Short mmCIF file of C-alpha atoms in Angstrom, two decimals:
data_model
loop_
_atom_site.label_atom_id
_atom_site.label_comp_id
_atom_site.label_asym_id
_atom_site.label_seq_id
_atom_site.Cartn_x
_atom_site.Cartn_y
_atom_site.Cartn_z
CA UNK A 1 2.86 -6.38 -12.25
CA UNK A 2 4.83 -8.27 -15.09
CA UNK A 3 2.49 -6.58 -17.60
CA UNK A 4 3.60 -2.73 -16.11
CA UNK A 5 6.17 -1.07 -17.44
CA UNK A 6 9.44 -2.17 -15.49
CA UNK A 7 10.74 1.42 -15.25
CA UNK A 8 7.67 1.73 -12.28
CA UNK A 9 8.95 -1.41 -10.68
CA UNK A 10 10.85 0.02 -8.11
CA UNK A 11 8.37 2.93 -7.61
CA UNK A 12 5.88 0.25 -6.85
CA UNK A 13 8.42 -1.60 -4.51
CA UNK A 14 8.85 1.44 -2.71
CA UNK A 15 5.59 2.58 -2.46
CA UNK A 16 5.04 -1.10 -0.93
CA UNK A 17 7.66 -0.31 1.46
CA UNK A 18 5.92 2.94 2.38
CA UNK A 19 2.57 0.97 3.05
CA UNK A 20 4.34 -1.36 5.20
CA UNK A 21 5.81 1.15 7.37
CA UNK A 22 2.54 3.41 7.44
CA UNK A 23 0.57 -0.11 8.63
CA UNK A 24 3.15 -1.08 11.31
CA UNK A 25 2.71 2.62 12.67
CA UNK A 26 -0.88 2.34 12.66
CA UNK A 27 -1.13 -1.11 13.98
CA UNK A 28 0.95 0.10 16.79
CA UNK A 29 -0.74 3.29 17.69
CA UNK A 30 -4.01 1.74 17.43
CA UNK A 31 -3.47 -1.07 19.77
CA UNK A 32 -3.32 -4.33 17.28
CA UNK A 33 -5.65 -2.69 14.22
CA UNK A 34 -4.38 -2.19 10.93
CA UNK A 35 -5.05 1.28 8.20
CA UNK A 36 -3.91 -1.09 5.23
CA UNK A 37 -4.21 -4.66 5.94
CA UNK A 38 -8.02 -4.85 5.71
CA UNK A 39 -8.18 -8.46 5.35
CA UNK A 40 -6.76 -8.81 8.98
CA UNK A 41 -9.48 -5.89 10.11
CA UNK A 42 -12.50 -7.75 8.07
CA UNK A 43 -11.60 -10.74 10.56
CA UNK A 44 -11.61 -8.92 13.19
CA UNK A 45 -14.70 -7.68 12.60
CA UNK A 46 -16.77 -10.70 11.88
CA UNK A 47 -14.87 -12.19 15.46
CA UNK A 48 -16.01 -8.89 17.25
CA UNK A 49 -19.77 -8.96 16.25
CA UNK A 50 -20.32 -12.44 17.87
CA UNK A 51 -18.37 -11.45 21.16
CA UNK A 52 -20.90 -10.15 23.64
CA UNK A 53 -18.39 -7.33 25.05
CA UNK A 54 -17.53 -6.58 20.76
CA UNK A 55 -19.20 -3.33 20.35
CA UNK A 56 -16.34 -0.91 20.63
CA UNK A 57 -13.96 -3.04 18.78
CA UNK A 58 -17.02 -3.13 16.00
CA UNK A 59 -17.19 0.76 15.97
CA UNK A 60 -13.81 1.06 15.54
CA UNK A 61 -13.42 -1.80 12.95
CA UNK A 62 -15.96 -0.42 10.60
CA UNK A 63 -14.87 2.99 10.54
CA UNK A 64 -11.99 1.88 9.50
CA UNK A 65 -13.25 0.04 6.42
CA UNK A 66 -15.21 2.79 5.86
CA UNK A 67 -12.21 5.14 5.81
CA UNK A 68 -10.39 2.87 3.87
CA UNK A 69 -12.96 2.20 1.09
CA UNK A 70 -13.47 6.33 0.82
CA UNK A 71 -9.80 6.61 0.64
CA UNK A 72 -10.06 4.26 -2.38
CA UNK A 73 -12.71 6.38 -3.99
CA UNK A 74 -10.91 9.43 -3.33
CA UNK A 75 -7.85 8.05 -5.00
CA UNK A 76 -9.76 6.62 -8.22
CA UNK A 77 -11.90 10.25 -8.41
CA UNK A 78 -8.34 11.93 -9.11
CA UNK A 79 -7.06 9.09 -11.21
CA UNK A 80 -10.15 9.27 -13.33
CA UNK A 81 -9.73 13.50 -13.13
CA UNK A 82 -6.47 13.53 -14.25
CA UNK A 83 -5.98 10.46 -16.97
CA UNK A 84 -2.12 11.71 -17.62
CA UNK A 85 -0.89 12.96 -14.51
CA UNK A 86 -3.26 11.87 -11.64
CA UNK A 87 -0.16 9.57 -10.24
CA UNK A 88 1.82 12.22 -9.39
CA UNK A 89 -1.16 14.01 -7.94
CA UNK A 90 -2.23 11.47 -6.00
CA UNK A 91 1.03 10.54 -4.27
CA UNK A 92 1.02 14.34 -3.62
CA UNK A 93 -2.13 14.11 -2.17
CA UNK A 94 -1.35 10.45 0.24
CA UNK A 95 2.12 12.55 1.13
CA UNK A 96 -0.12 15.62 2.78
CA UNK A 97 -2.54 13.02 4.37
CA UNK A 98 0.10 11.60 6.22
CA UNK A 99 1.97 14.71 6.97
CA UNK A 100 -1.62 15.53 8.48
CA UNK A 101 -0.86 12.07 10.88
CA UNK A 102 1.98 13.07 11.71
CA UNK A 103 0.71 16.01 13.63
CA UNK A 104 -2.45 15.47 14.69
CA UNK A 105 -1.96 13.08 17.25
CA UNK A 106 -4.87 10.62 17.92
CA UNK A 107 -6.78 11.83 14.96
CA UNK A 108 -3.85 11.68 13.06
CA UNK A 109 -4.72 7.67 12.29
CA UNK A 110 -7.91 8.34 10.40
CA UNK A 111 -6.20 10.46 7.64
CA UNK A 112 -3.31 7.43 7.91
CA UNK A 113 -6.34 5.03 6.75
CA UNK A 114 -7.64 7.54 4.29
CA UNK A 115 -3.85 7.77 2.57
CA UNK A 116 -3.48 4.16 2.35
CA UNK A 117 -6.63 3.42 1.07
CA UNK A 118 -6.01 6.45 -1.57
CA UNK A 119 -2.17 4.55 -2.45
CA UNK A 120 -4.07 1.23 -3.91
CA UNK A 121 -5.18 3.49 -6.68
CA UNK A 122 -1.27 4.53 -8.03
CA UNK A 123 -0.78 1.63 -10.72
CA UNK A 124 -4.19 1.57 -12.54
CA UNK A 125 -5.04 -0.28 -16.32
CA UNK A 126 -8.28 0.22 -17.89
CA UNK A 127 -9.86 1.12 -14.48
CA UNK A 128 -8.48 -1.34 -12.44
CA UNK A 129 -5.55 -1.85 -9.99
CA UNK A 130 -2.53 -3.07 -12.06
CA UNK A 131 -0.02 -3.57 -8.78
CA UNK A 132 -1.64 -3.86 -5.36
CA UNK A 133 0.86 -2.28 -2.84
CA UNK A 134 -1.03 -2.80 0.12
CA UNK A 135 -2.50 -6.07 0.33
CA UNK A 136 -0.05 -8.60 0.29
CA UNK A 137 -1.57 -11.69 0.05
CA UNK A 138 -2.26 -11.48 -3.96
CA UNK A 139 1.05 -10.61 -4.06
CA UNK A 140 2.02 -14.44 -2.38
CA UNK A 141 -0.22 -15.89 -4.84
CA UNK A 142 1.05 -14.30 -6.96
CA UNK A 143 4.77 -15.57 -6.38
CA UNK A 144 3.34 -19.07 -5.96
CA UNK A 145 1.50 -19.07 -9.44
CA UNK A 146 5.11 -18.12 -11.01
CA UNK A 147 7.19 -20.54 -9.32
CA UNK A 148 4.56 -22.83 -10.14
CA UNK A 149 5.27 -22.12 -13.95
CA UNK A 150 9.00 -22.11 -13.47
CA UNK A 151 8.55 -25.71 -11.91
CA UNK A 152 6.53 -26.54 -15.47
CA UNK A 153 9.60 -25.22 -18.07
CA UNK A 154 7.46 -21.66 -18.07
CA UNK A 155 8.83 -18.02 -17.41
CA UNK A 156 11.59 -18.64 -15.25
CA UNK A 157 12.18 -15.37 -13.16
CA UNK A 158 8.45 -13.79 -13.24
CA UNK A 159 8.29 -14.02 -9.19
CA UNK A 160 11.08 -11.95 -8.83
CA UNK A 161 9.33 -8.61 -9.23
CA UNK A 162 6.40 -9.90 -7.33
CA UNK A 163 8.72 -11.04 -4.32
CA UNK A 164 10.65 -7.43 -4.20
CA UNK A 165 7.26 -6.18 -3.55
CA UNK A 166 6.59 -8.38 -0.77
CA UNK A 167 10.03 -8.00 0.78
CA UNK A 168 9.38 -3.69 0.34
CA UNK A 169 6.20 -4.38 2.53
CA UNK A 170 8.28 -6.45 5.13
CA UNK A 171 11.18 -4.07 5.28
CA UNK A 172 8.87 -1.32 5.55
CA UNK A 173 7.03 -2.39 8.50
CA UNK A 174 9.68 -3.64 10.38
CA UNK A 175 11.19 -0.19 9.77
CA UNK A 176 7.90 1.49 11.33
CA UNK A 177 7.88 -0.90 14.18
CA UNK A 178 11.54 0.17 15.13
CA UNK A 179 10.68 4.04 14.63
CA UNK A 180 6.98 4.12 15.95
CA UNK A 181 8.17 3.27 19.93
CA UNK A 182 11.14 6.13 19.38
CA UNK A 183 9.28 9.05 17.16
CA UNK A 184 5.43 8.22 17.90
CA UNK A 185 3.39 9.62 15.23
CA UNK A 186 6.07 11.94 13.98
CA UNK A 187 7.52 9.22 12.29
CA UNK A 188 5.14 9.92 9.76
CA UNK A 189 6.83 12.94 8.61
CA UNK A 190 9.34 10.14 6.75
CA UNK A 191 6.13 8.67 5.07
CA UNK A 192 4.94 12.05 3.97
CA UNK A 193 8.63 12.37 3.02
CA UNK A 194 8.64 9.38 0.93
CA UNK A 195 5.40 10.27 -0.87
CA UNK A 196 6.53 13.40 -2.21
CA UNK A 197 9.63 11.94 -3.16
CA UNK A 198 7.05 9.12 -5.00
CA UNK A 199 5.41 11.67 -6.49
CA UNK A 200 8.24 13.34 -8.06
CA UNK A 201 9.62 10.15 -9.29
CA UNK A 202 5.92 9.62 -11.00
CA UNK A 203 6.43 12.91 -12.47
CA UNK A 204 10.03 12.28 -13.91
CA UNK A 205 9.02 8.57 -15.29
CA UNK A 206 5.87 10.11 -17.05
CA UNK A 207 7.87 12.28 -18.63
CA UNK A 208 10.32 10.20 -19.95
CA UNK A 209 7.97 7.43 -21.50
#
């Protein structure tokens, strides 16, 4: 992230807090599984196939990764289509997925998985992911490598960007665990909000640089 430029920081942080929200929605609505966190659903997984009663749980797992893993392909594809404005195009793209969740009920969480899995491929360098905002844990590492070097007389304040990310995710979710038991899946028409809003940013930074 400290190698980006900064004027994306705080698109990234909010597009961190938008995954957060979209997960703790989806978490929710499909009874303790996650659309973003798929560390937490790879666990689950490999706990699942050694249960004896595991098979739904399995189905359900590995469409999921599945999903996810498309989602990623699907964002890359337009990111490799459009070299100079595929980020604006693809947050346009994650913003009609989840306006699709929002309506469509049940179903609505396979587009949600789809989306996120689409976001991971926003920040991009030479053909791989320059900020991750959906998987957190690099992120941690990330913070501890840094404060590690500001313990050592190093880059003092390198963390900090890494740690607004973190607390965007955080926010985020807790936000969609407040809205999720009020709104249901409609609270996904913020997300889609937010995305389109994202995009437009995209579009207005591009220009500028």
């Amino acid at each position: 992230m400290i190698r980006s430029d900064r004027r994306f920081w705080p698109l990234a942080t909010g597009l961190a807090m938008l995954a957060g929200y979209v997960d703790a929605i989806g978490f929710q609505h499909l009874g303790g599984y996650f659309v973003s966190f798929m560390s937490g659903n790879g666990t689950m997984l490999a706990v699942r196939l050694v249960e004896p009663d595991g098979q739904g749980a399995v189905a359900v797992l590995a469409t999921l990764l599945g999903l996810f893993v498309a989602g990623v392909m699907l964002g890359t594809l337009v990111r490799l289509s459009l070299p100079h404005h595929g980020q604006g195009v693809l947050l346009s793209l994650v913003a009609a997925l989840l306006a699709v969740s929002a309506v469509s009920g049940g179903a609505g969480a396979l587009a949600m998985v789809v989306a996120m899995g689409a976001l991971n491929a926003t920040f991009e360098r030479d053909g791989e992911v320059s900020i991750g905002v959906t998987y957190m844990t690099g992120t941690l590492v990330k913070i501890g490598q840094h404060l590690a070097r500001m313990v050592a007389g190093r880059a003092r304040w390198d963390w900090l960007p890494y740690l607004a990310l973190w607390l965007g995710f955080v926010i985020g979710a807790a936000m969609g665990a407040w809205l999720f038991p009020r709104w249901g899946m409609a609270a996904l028409a913020a997300a889609s909000g937010a995305a389109l809003f994202g995009a437009g940013a995209s579009w207005r930074l591009r220009k500028a640089i």
